[in-house]
Coordinates of C-alpha atoms in Angstrom, one line a residue:
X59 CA 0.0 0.0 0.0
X60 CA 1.4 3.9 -0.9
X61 CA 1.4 4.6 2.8
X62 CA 4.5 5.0 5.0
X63 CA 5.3 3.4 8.9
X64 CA 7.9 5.5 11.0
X65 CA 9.7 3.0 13.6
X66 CA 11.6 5.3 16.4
X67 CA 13.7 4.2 19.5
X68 CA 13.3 6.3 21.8
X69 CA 16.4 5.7 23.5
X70 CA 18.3 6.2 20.6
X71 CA 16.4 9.5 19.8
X72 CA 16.4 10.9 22.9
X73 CA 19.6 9.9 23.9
X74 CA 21.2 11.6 20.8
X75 CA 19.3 14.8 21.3
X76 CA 20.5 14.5 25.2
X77 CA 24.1 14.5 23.8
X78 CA 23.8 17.0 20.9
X79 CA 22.3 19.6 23.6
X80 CA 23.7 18.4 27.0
X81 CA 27.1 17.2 25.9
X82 CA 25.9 13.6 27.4
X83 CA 23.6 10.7 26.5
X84 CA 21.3 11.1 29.6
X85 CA 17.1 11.9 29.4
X86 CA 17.1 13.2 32.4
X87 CA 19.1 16.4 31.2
X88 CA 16.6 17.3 28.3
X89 CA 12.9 17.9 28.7
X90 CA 10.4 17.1 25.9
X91 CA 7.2 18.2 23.8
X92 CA 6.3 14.9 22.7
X93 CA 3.1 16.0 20.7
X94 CA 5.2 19.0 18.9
X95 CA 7.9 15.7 18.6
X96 CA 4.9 13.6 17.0
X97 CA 3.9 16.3 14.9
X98 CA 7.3 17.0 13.5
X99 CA 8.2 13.2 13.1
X100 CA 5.3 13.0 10.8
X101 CA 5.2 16.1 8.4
X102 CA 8.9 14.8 7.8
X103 CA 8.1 11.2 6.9
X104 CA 5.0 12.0 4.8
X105 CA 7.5 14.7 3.3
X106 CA 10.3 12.6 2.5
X107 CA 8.8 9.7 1.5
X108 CA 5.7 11.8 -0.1
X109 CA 3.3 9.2 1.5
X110 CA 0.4 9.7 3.5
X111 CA 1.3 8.2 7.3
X112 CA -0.2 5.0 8.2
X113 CA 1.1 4.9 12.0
X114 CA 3.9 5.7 14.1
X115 CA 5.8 3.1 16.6
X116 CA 7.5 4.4 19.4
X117 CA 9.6 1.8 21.5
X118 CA 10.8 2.6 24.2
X119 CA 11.9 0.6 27.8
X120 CA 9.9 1.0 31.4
X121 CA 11.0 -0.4 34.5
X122 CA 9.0 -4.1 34.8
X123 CA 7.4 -2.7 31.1
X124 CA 5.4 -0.1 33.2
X125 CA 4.4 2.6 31.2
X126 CA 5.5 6.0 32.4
X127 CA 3.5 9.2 32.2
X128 CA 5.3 10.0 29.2
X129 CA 4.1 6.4 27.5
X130 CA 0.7 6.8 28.7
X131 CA 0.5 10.4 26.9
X132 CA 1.8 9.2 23.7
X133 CA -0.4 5.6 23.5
X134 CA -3.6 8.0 23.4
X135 CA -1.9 10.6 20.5
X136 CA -3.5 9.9 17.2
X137 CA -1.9 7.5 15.0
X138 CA 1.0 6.6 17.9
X139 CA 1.3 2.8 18.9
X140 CA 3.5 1.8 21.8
X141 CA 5.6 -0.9 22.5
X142 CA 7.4 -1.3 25.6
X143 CA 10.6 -3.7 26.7
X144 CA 12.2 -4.0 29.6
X145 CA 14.9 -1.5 31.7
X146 CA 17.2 -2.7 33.7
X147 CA 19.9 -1.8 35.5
X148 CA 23.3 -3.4 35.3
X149 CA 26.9 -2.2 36.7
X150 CA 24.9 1.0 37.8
X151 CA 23.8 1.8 34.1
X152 CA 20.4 1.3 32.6
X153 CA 19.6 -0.8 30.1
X154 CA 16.9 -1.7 27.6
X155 CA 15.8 -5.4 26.7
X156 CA 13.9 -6.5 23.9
X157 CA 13.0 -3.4 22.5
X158 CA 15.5 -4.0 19.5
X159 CA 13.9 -7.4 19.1
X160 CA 10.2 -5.7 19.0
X161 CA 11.3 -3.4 16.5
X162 CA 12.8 -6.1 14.5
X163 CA 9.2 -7.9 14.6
X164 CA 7.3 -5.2 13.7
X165 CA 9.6 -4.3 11.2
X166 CA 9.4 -7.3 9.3
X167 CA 5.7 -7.8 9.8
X168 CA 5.0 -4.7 8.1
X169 CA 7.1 -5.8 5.0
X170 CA 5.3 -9.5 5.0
X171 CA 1.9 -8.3 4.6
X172 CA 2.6 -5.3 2.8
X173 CA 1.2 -3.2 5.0
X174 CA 3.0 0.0 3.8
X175 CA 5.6 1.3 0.8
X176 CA 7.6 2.5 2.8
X177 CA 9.2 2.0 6.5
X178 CA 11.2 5.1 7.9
X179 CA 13.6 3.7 10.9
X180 CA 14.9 6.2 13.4
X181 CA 17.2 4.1 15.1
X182 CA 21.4 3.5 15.2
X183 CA 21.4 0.1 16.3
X184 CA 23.0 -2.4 13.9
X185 CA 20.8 -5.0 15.1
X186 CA 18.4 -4.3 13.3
X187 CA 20.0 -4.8 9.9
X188 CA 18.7 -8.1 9.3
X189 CA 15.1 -6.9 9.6
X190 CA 15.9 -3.7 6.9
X191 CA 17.5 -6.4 4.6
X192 CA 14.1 -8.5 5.0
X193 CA 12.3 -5.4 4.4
X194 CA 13.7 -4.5 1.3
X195 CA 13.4 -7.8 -0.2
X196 CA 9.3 -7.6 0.3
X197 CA 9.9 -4.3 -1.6
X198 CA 9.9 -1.5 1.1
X199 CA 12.1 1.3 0.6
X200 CA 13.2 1.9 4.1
X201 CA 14.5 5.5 5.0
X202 CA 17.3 5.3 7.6
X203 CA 17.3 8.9 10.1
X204 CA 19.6 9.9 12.3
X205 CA 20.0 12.5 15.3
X206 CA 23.0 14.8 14.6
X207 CA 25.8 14.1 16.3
X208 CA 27.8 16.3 18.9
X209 CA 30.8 15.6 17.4
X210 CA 29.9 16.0 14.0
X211 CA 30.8 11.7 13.7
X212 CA 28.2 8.7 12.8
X213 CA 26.4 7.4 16.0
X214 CA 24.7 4.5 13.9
X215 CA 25.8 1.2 12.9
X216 CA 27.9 1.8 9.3
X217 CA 26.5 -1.4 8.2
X218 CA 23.3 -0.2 8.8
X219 CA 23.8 2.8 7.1
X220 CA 25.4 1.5 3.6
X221 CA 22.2 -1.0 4.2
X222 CA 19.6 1.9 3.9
X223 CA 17.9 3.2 0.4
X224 CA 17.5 6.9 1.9
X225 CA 19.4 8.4 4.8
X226 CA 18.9 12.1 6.8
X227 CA 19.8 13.6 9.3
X228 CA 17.8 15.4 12.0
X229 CA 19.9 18.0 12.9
X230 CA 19.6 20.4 16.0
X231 CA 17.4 23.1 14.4
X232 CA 15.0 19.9 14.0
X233 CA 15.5 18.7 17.1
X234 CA 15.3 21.8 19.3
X235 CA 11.0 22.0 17.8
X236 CA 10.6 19.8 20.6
X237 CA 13.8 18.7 22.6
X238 CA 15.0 21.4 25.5
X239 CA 17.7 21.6 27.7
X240 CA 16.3 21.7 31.3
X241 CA 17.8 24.6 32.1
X242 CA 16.8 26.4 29.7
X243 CA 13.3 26.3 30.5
X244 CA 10.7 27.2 28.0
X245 CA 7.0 26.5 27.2
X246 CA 8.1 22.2 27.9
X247 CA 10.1 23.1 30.9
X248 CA 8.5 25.4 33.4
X249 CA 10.7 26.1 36.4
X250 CA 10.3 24.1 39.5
X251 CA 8.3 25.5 42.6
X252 CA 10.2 24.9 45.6
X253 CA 8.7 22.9 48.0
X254 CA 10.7 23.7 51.6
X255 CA 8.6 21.5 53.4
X256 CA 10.3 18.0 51.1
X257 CA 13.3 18.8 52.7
X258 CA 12.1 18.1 56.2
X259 CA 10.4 15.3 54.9
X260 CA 13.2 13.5 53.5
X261 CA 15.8 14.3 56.0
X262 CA 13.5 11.8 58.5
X263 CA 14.8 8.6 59.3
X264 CA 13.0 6.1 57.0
X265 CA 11.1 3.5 59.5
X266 CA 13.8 0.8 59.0
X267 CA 16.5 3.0 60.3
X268 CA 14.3 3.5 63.2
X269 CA 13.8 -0.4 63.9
X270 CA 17.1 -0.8 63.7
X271 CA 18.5 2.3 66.0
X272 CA 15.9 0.8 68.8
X273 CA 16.9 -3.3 68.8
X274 CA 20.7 -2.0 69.0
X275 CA 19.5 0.1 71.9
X276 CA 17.5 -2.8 73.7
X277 CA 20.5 -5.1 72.8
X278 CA 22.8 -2.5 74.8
X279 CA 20.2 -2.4 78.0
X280 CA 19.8 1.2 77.0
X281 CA 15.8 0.6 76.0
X282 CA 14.4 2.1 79.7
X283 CA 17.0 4.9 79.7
X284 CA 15.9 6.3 76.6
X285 CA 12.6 5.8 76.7
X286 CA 12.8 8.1 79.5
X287 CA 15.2 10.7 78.2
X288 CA 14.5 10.5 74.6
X289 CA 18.5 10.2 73.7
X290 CA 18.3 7.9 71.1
X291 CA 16.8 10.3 68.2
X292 CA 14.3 7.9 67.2
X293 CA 10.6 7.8 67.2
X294 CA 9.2 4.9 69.1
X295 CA 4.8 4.2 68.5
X296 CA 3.0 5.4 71.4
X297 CA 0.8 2.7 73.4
X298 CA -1.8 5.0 72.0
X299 CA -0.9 4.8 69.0
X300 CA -0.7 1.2 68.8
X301 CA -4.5 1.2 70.2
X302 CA -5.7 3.1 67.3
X303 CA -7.7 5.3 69.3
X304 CA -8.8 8.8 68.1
X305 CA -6.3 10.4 70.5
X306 CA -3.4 8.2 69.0
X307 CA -3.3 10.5 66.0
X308 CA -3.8 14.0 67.5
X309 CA -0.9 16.5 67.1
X310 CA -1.5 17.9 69.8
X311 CA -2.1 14.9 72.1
X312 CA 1.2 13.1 70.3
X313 CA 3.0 16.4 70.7
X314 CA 2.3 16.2 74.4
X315 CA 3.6 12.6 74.9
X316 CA 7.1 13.7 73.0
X317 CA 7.5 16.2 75.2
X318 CA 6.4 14.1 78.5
X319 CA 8.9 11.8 76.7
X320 CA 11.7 13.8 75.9
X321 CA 11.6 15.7 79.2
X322 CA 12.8 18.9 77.1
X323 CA 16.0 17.2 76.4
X324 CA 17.8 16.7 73.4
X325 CA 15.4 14.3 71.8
X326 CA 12.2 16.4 72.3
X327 CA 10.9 18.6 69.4
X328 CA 13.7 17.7 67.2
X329 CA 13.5 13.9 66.5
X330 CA 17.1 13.5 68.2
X331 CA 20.8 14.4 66.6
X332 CA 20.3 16.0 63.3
X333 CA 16.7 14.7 62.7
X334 CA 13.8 18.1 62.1
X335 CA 10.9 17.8 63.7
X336 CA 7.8 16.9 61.4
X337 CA 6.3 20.2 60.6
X338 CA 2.5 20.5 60.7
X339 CA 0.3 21.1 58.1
X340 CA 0.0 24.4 59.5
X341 CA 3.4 24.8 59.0
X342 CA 3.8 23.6 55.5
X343 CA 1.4 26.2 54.3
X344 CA 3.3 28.9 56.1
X345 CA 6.6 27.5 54.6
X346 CA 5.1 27.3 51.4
X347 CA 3.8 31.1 51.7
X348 CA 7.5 31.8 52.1
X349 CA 7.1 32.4 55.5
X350 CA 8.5 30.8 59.2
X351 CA 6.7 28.0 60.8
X352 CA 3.8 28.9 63.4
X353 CA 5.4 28.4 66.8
X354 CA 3.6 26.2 68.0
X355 CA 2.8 25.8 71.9
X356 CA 4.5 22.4 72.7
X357 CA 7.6 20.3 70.9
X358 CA 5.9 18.5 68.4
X359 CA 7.0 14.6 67.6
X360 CA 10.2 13.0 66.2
X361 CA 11.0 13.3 62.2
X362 CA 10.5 9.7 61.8
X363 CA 6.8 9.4 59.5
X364 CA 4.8 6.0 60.9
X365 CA 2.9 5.5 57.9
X366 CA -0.1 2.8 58.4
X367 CA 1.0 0.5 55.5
X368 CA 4.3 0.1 57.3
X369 CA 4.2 -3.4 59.0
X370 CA 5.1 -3.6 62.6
X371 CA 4.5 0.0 63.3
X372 CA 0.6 -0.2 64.0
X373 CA -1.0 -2.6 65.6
X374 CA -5.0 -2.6 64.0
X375 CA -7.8 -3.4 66.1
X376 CA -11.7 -4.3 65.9
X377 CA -13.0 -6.4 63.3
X378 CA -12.1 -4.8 60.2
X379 CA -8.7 -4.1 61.2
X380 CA -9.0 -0.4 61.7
X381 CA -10.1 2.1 64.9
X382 CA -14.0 2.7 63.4
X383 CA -12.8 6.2 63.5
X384 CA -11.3 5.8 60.7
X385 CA -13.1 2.9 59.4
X386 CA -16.0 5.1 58.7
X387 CA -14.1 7.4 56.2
X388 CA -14.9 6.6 52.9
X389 CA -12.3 5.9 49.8
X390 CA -12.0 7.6 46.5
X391 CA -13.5 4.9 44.8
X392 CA -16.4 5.2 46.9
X393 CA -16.9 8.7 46.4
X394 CA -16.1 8.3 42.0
X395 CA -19.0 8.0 39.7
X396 CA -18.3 6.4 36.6
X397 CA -18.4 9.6 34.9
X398 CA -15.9 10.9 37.3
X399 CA -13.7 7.7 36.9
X400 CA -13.5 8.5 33.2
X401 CA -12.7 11.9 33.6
X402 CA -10.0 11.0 36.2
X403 CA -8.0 8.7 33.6
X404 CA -8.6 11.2 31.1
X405 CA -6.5 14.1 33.4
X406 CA -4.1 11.5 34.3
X407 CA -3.3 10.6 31.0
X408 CA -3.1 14.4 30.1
X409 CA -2.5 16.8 32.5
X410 CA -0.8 14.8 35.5
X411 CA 3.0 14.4 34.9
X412 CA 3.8 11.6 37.2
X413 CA 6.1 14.0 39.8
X414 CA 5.1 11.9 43.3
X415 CA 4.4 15.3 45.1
X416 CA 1.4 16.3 42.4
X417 CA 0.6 13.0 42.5
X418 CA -0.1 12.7 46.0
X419 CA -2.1 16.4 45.4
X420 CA -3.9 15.0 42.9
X421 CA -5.4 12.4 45.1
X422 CA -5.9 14.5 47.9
X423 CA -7.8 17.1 45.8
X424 CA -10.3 14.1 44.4
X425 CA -11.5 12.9 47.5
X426 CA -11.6 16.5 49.3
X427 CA -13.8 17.5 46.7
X428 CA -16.0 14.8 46.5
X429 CA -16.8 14.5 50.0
X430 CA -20.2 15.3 51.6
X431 CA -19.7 15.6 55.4
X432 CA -17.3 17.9 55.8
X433 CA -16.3 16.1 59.1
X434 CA -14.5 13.3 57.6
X435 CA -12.3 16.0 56.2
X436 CA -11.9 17.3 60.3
X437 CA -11.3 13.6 61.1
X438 CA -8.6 13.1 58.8
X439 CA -6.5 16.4 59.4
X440 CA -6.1 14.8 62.7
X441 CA -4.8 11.8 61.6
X442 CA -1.5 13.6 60.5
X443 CA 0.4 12.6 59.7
X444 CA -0.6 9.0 59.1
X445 CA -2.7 8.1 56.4
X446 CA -5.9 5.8 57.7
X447 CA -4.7 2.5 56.4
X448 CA -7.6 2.1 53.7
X449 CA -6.8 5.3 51.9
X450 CA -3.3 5.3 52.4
X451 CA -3.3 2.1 50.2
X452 CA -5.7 3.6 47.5
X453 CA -3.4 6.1 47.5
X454 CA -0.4 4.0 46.7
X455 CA -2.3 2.0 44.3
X456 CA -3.2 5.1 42.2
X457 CA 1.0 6.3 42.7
X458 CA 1.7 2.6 41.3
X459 CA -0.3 3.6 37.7
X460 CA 2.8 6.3 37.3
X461 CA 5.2 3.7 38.1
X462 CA 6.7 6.0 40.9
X463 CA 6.7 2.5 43.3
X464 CA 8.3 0.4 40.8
X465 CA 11.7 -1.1 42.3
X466 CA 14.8 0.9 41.6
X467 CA 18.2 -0.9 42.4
X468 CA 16.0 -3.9 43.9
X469 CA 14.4 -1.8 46.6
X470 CA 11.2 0.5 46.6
X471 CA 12.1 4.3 47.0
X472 CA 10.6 5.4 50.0
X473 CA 11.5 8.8 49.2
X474 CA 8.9 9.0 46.7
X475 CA 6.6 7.4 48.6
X476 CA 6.9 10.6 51.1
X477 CA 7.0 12.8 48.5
X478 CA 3.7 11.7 47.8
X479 CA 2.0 11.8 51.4
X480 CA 3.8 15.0 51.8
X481 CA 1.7 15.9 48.4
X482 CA -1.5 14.2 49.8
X483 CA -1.3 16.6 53.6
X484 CA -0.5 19.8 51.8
X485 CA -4.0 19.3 49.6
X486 CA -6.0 18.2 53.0
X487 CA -4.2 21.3 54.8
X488 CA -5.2 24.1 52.0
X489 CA -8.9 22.1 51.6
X490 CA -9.4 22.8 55.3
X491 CA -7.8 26.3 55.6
X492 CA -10.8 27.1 53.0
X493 CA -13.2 25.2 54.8
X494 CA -12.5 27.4 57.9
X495 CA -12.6 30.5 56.0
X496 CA -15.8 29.7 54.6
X497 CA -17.1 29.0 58.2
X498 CA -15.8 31.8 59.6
X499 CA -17.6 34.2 56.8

């Protein structure tokens, strides 16, 4: 058929444009329009091979094949297929599996059943050359393009080049349509808010630290000496706490135990040697306002964030495993009509880009919204900061669609699961600072 297929990998595309602009092959130092990208990769295939375009593949690799938010915009573009491989990381370098043998496939598929006149390849790798020979001999013409290069060199296989019936080159005037440095900024690249409050997140000891600061303290027959001076800098669960009682969660009522606990010494308000104290929602509004932290009457808690998904931190009562306090609050999905749900994947495909802070915003700012008694929205903002168990693992699920709790280096990255509570309190804080504004009117 006179129509023409564009194959592109990514990682070859991107990672050329990363070294033509940044000096190295890394994604993370270029920012991309991918529909202006789209656009411009098919005006210049239906140009140069004067066909009208039948589809464009992108492959590309995802950690465990799941697709980024970058993949999930680009499956839903018009006339844009996705196929993903693996990425993996070996001697601290990442890695993409079977996306050259996809593209080989697919390649060769379209030239078996004629599918298209021509096949325009945006690749380098010379793995791929017994797929353009097969190609050719079912009568494709098959356009080899490559990415300029920095250094003015090839960075494609020469075999793979001689191999091809037309060759171009996409230099940087091309490239920069949709490719930015990151610190250049522009309309793909807005400039990041800072968020003061993530670094007093992320400075807290992560929950396993804290396990493992208190057994080497009971192992040393230190465990009643610093439960009664607070010396050791790490937060231990309240008996309260491990009720699940209403009072278990209250900032002030936790804030009053820390500093019964701590005695005013060293470890009270401060989470011990070089650990911040966990500011209050209160406080993160006032830091994000670019202001100082409400002094606040007594020390609040230790750094360390108990989370209720973290095993061995909470102990849950009554039937359904939760304090019916919290029991009682509904979930998002609860809340969702199926018009809503729609509309939800619709923005997350579109508008959400996957950063675990927004993410945990996002979340936040769905089930605020949609709930009708505004005293489940009191009963959580006393929960801070843990999470009631039920949401807290909706909330996680919903994280997992970005991929942001996909393993990294064969462990999950807690940071970004903090990032995204820390997301999900600063929504609940600004939804009930307007609540209490409208109450007060």
């Amino acid at each position: 058929m006179d129509r023409c297929v564009v194959l592109v990998d990514a990682g070859y595309l991107l990672g050329a444009a990363a070294s033509l602009l940044a000096g190295e092959p890394t994604r993370s130092r270029i920012t991309v329009d991918h529909a202006a990208l789209i656009q411009g990769l098919r005006q210049r295939a239906e140009a140069d091979t004067e066909r009208p375009l039948l589809r464009i593949y992108w492959f590309d690799g995802a950690p465990d094949r799941v697709p980024q938010p970058e993949h999930r915009r680009l499956r839903v573009m018009s006339r844009v297929t996705v196929r993903l491989g693996a990425l993996t990381r070996s001697d601290g370098r990442w890695a993409q599996k079977g996306v050259d043998a996809a593209m080989h496939a697919e390649l060769t598929e379209l030239a078996r059943n004629r599918a298209c006149s021509d096949i325009v390849l945006v690749t380098g790798d010379g793995d791929l050359l017994p797929g353009l020979m097969s190609a050719k001999e079912h009568g494709v013409a098959v356009h080899l393009w490559a990415v300029q290069a920095a250094d003015g060199d090839y960075n494609q296989s020469e075999d793979l080049v001689a191999e091809a019936d037309e060759r171009r080159v996409l230099d940087r005037a091309w490239i920069t349509r949709a490719v930015r440095l990151k610190e250049l900024g522009g309309p793909c690249a807005p400039p990041p808010v800072p968020r003061p409050e993530i670094a007093a997140i992320l400075s807290a000891p992560l929950p396993e630290a804290a396990v493992a600061a208190e057994r080497a303290a009971e192992r040393a027959g230190a465990r009643e000496h610093s439960n009664t001076n607070g010396t050791n800098g790490t937060a231990r669960p309240l008996p309260a706490e491990r009720a699940g009682g209403s009072g278990a969660c209250s900032r002030s009522a936790a804030a009053a135990a820390a500093a019964e606990r701590g005695g005013g010494g060293e470890g009270a308000g401060t989470g011990g040697k070089g650990a911040p104290a966990v500011p209050t929602p209160k406080d993160l509004a006032d830091l994000n306002r670019g202001g100082q932290p409400s002094p606040s009457p007594v020390p609040v808690p230790s750094a360390t964030l108990r989370w209720s998904s973290d095993k061995g931190w909470v102990e849950r009562g009554g039937p359904v495993g939760e304090p019916p306090e919290t029991a009682s609050l509904p979930t998002l999905a609860q809340l969702t009509s199926a018009e809503q749900r729609w509309a939800d994947r619709e923005e997350d495909i579109t508008a959400v880009s996957g950063d675990p802070f927004e993410v945990g915003q996002v979340f936040a700012r769905r089930w605020t919204e949609r709930l009708s008694d505004a005293a489940h929205l009191q009963q959580i903002s006393t929960e801070y900061p843990r999470i009631p168990h039920r949401i807290d693992g909706e909330l996680l699920r919903y994280a997992a669609r970005f991929g942001l709790l996909a393993h990294k280096d064969d462990q999950i990255d807690e940071h970004d699961r903090y990032a995204i509570r820390a997301g999900f309190w600063r929504e609940v804080d600004v939804r009930t600072a307007a609540e209490h504004a409208v109450a007060s009117e």
